[in-house]
Amino acid sequence: MTGRGVLVYGSLLHEPTLAATFSEGTVADAVPVEVDGYRRRFDKASAYREGDGGETAILNAAPDPESWLNAVLVPDVPEGEFEEYERREFRYELVDVPANDVTPYFEADEPVVEPLDERLIATSDGGLDDPEPIPYYADQCVEGARGWGEKFLADFLVTTDRV
């Protein structure tokens, strides 16, 4: 397999959001992975979401050589779907994560991560010093992580700042 994959780590973990963003055929081969060198944190102000109490923070993946996060790799995203994804993530920079920094999440008897030309993660400078996560958005991210299994959820909580 070659092509472009995207690493989703927040609201796109939520199955209905993932299904609204990518086709069924595209997500059929999605696989949970560990991504080394990034820390997931609520430190980005949303452009269009806001909580009832004025909260504005959404998730971001910030480079951090001492950290890791769990994510889902959506491999071989077709050009048209990738353009939709780019529009959705317009406030982030899409960065190629080296192949050695993306490893299978589950035990060795699970499928291995196929090689791709690119493994893109959405990242930004964040910008919020004292973030207040948007409650309904945080709930959606947690429920999405739960959908990938209890271990995935536990690691999501451990590897996310300010849940």
PDB file of N, CA, C and O in Angstrom, residues 63-92:
ATOM      1  N   PRO A  63       3.981  18.977  18.784  1.00  0.00           N
ATOM      2  CA  PRO A  63       5.241  18.225  18.797  1.00  0.00           C
ATOM      3  C   PRO A  63       5.846  18.210  20.201  1.00  0.00           C
ATOM      4  O   PRO A  63       5.881  19.228  20.888  1.00  0.00           O
ATOM      5  N   ASP A  64       6.261  17.027  20.643  1.00  0.00           N
ATOM      6  CA  ASP A  64       6.888  16.849  21.948  1.00  0.00           C
ATOM      7  C   ASP A  64       7.679  15.549  21.881  1.00  0.00           C
ATOM      8  O   ASP A  64       7.099  14.464  21.918  1.00  0.00           O
ATOM      9  N   PRO A  65       9.005  15.645  21.767  1.00  0.00           N
ATOM     10  CA  PRO A  65       9.817  14.434  21.560  1.00  0.00           C
ATOM     11  C   PRO A  65       9.734  13.433  22.703  1.00  0.00           C
ATOM     12  O   PRO A  65      10.049  12.264  22.516  1.00  0.00           O
ATOM     13  N   GLU A  66       9.273  13.842  23.873  1.00  0.00           N
ATOM     14  CA  GLU A  66       9.185  12.946  25.027  1.00  0.00           C
ATOM     15  C   GLU A  66       7.812  12.288  25.172  1.00  0.00           C
ATOM     16  O   GLU A  66       7.598  11.546  26.122  1.00  0.00           O
ATOM     17  N   SER A  67       6.889  12.571  24.269  1.00  0.00           N
ATOM     18  CA  SER A  67       5.511  12.105  24.426  1.00  0.00           C
ATOM     19  C   SER A  67       5.071  11.210  23.276  1.00  0.00           C
ATOM     20  O   SER A  67       5.774  11.054  22.283  1.00  0.00           O
ATOM     21  N   TRP A  68       3.883  10.650  23.442  1.00  0.00           N
ATOM     22  CA  TRP A  68       3.219   9.880  22.402  1.00  0.00           C
ATOM     23  C   TRP A  68       1.726  10.055  22.590  1.00  0.00           C
ATOM     24  O   TRP A  68       1.272  10.521  23.644  1.00  0.00           O
ATOM     25  N   LEU A  69       0.970   9.710  21.569  1.00  0.00           N
ATOM     26  CA  LEU A  69      -0.479   9.686  21.679  1.00  0.00           C
ATOM     27  C   LEU A  69      -1.013   8.525  20.851  1.00  0.00           C
ATOM     28  O   LEU A  69      -0.330   8.027  19.967  1.00  0.00           O
ATOM     29  N   ASN A  70      -2.214   8.090  21.189  1.00  0.00           N
ATOM     30  CA  ASN A  70      -2.852   7.077  20.352  1.00  0.00           C
ATOM     31  C   ASN A  70      -3.772   7.798  19.378  1.00  0.00           C
ATOM     32  O   ASN A  70      -4.307   8.870  19.661  1.00  0.00           O
ATOM     33  N   ALA A  71      -3.891   7.215  18.215  1.00  0.00           N
ATOM     34  CA  ALA A  71      -4.666   7.816  17.135  1.00  0.00           C
ATOM     35  C   ALA A  71      -5.194   6.690  16.256  1.00  0.00           C
ATOM     36  O   ALA A  71      -4.928   5.508  16.517  1.00  0.00           O
ATOM     37  N   VAL A  72      -5.915   7.065  15.233  1.00  0.00           N
ATOM     38  CA  VAL A  72      -6.366   6.111  14.228  1.00  0.00           C
ATOM     39  C   VAL A  72      -5.802   6.571  12.892  1.00  0.00           C
ATOM     40  O   VAL A  72      -5.940   7.740  12.513  1.00  0.00           O
ATOM     41  N   LEU A  73      -5.128   5.656  12.222  1.00  0.00           N
ATOM     42  CA  LEU A  73      -4.591   5.929  10.892  1.00  0.00           C
ATOM     43  C   LEU A  73      -5.644   5.549   9.852  1.00  0.00           C
ATOM     44  O   LEU A  73      -6.080   4.401   9.798  1.00  0.00           O
ATOM     45  N   VAL A  74      -6.058   6.533   9.083  1.00  0.00           N
ATOM     46  CA  VAL A  74      -6.954   6.301   7.950  1.00  0.00           C
ATOM     47  C   VAL A  74      -6.052   6.273   6.721  1.00  0.00           C
ATOM     48  O   VAL A  74      -5.564   7.309   6.279  1.00  0.00           O
ATOM     49  N   PRO A  75      -5.769   5.084   6.175  1.00  0.00           N
ATOM     50  CA  PRO A  75      -4.812   4.978   5.075  1.00  0.00           C
ATOM     51  C   PRO A  75      -5.448   5.256   3.711  1.00  0.00           C
ATOM     52  O   PRO A  75      -6.666   5.173   3.551  1.00  0.00           O
ATOM     53  N   ASP A  76      -4.583   5.579   2.775  1.00  0.00           N
ATOM     54  CA  ASP A  76      -4.977   5.720   1.355  1.00  0.00           C
ATOM     55  C   ASP A  76      -6.220   6.584   1.151  1.00  0.00           C
ATOM     56  O   ASP A  76      -7.205   6.151   0.548  1.00  0.00           O
ATOM     57  N   VAL A  77      -6.174   7.812   1.647  1.00  0.00           N
ATOM     58  CA  VAL A  77      -7.301   8.730   1.502  1.00  0.00           C
ATOM     59  C   VAL A  77      -7.318   9.257   0.062  1.00  0.00           C
ATOM     60  O   VAL A  77      -6.350   9.869  -0.389  1.00  0.00           O
ATOM     61  N   PRO A  78      -8.412   9.019  -0.676  1.00  0.00           N
ATOM     62  CA  PRO A  78      -8.499   9.510  -2.053  1.00  0.00           C
ATOM     63  C   PRO A  78      -8.439  11.037  -2.105  1.00  0.00           C
ATOM     64  O   PRO A  78      -8.822  11.725  -1.147  1.00  0.00           O
ATOM     65  N   GLU A  79      -7.987  11.565  -3.225  1.00  0.00           N
ATOM     66  CA  GLU A  79      -7.754  13.012  -3.373  1.00  0.00           C
ATOM     67  C   GLU A  79      -8.978  13.845  -2.997  1.00  0.00           C
ATOM     68  O   GLU A  79      -8.862  14.822  -2.263  1.00  0.00           O
ATOM     69  N   GLY A  80     -10.156  13.504  -3.504  1.00  0.00           N
ATOM     70  CA  GLY A  80     -11.359  14.281  -3.209  1.00  0.00           C
ATOM     71  C   GLY A  80     -11.683  14.302  -1.730  1.00  0.00           C
ATOM     72  O   GLY A  80     -12.052  15.345  -1.173  1.00  0.00           O
ATOM     73  N   GLU A  81     -11.549  13.167  -1.068  1.00  0.00           N
ATOM     74  CA  GLU A  81     -11.810  13.098   0.368  1.00  0.00           C
ATOM     75  C   GLU A  81     -10.724  13.836   1.148  1.00  0.00           C
ATOM     76  O   GLU A  81     -11.006  14.461   2.174  1.00  0.00           O
ATOM     77  N   PHE A  82      -9.492  13.781   0.650  1.00  0.00           N
ATOM     78  CA  PHE A  82      -8.417  14.510   1.309  1.00  0.00           C
ATOM     79  C   PHE A  82      -8.663  16.014   1.228  1.00  0.00           C
ATOM     80  O   PHE A  82      -8.431  16.737   2.206  1.00  0.00           O
ATOM     81  N   GLU A  83      -9.160  16.500   0.106  1.00  0.00           N
ATOM     82  CA  GLU A  83      -9.474  17.928  -0.017  1.00  0.00           C
ATOM     83  C   GLU A  83     -10.549  18.334   0.978  1.00  0.00           C
ATOM     84  O   GLU A  83     -10.471  19.411   1.579  1.00  0.00           O
ATOM     85  N   GLU A  84     -11.544  17.480   1.199  1.00  0.00           N
ATOM     86  CA  GLU A  84     -12.576  17.755   2.216  1.00  0.00           C
ATOM     87  C   GLU A  84     -11.952  17.784   3.615  1.00  0.00           C
ATOM     88  O   GLU A  84     -12.284  18.642   4.437  1.00  0.00           O
ATOM     89  N   TYR A  85     -11.071  16.836   3.876  1.00  0.00           N
ATOM     90  CA  TYR A  85     -10.377  16.792   5.164  1.00  0.00           C
ATOM     91  C   TYR A  85      -9.554  18.072   5.368  1.00  0.00           C
ATOM     92  O   TYR A  85      -9.571  18.659   6.452  1.00  0.00           O
ATOM     93  N   GLU A  86      -8.846  18.505   4.327  1.00  0.00           N
ATOM     94  CA  GLU A  86      -8.062  19.747   4.426  1.00  0.00           C
ATOM     95  C   GLU A  86      -8.952  20.945   4.745  1.00  0.00           C
ATOM     96  O   GLU A  86      -8.579  21.798   5.556  1.00  0.00           O
ATOM     97  N   ARG A  87     -10.134  21.010   4.129  1.00  0.00           N
ATOM     98  CA  ARG A  87     -11.059  22.105   4.431  1.00  0.00           C
ATOM     99  C   ARG A  87     -11.524  22.038   5.882  1.00  0.00           C
ATOM    100  O   ARG A  87     -11.639  23.055   6.542  1.00  0.00           O
ATOM    101  N   ARG A  88     -11.772  20.829   6.364  1.00  0.00           N
ATOM    102  CA  ARG A  88     -12.212  20.665   7.749  1.00  0.00           C
ATOM    103  C   ARG A  88     -11.129  21.115   8.721  1.00  0.00           C
ATOM    104  O   ARG A  88     -11.411  21.708   9.744  1.00  0.00           O
ATOM    105  N   GLU A  89      -9.889  20.800   8.413  1.00  0.00           N
ATOM    106  CA  GLU A  89      -8.756  21.081   9.309  1.00  0.00           C
ATOM    107  C   GLU A  89      -7.982  22.335   8.875  1.00  0.00           C
ATOM    108  O   GLU A  89      -6.791  22.451   9.135  1.00  0.00           O
ATOM    109  N   PHE A  90      -8.661  23.301   8.270  1.00  0.00           N
ATOM    110  CA  PHE A  90      -7.992  24.455   7.653  1.00  0.00           C
ATOM    111  C   PHE A  90      -7.150  25.276   8.619  1.00  0.00           C
ATOM    112  O   PHE A  90      -6.229  25.966   8.194  1.00  0.00           O
ATOM    113  N   ARG A  91      -7.409  25.211   9.900  1.00  0.00           N
ATOM    114  CA  ARG A  91      -6.644  26.009  10.853  1.00  0.00           C
ATOM    115  C   ARG A  91      -5.430  25.265  11.402  1.00  0.00           C
ATOM    116  O   ARG A  91      -4.725  25.766  12.264  1.00  0.00           O
ATOM    117  N   TYR A  92      -5.188  24.080  10.919  1.00  0.00           N
ATOM    118  CA  TYR A  92      -4.041  23.279  11.339  1.00  0.00           C
ATOM    119  C   TYR A  92      -3.048  23.159  10.197  1.00  0.00           C
ATOM    120  O   TYR A  92      -3.418  23.247   9.028  1.00  0.00           O
TER     121      TYR A  92
END
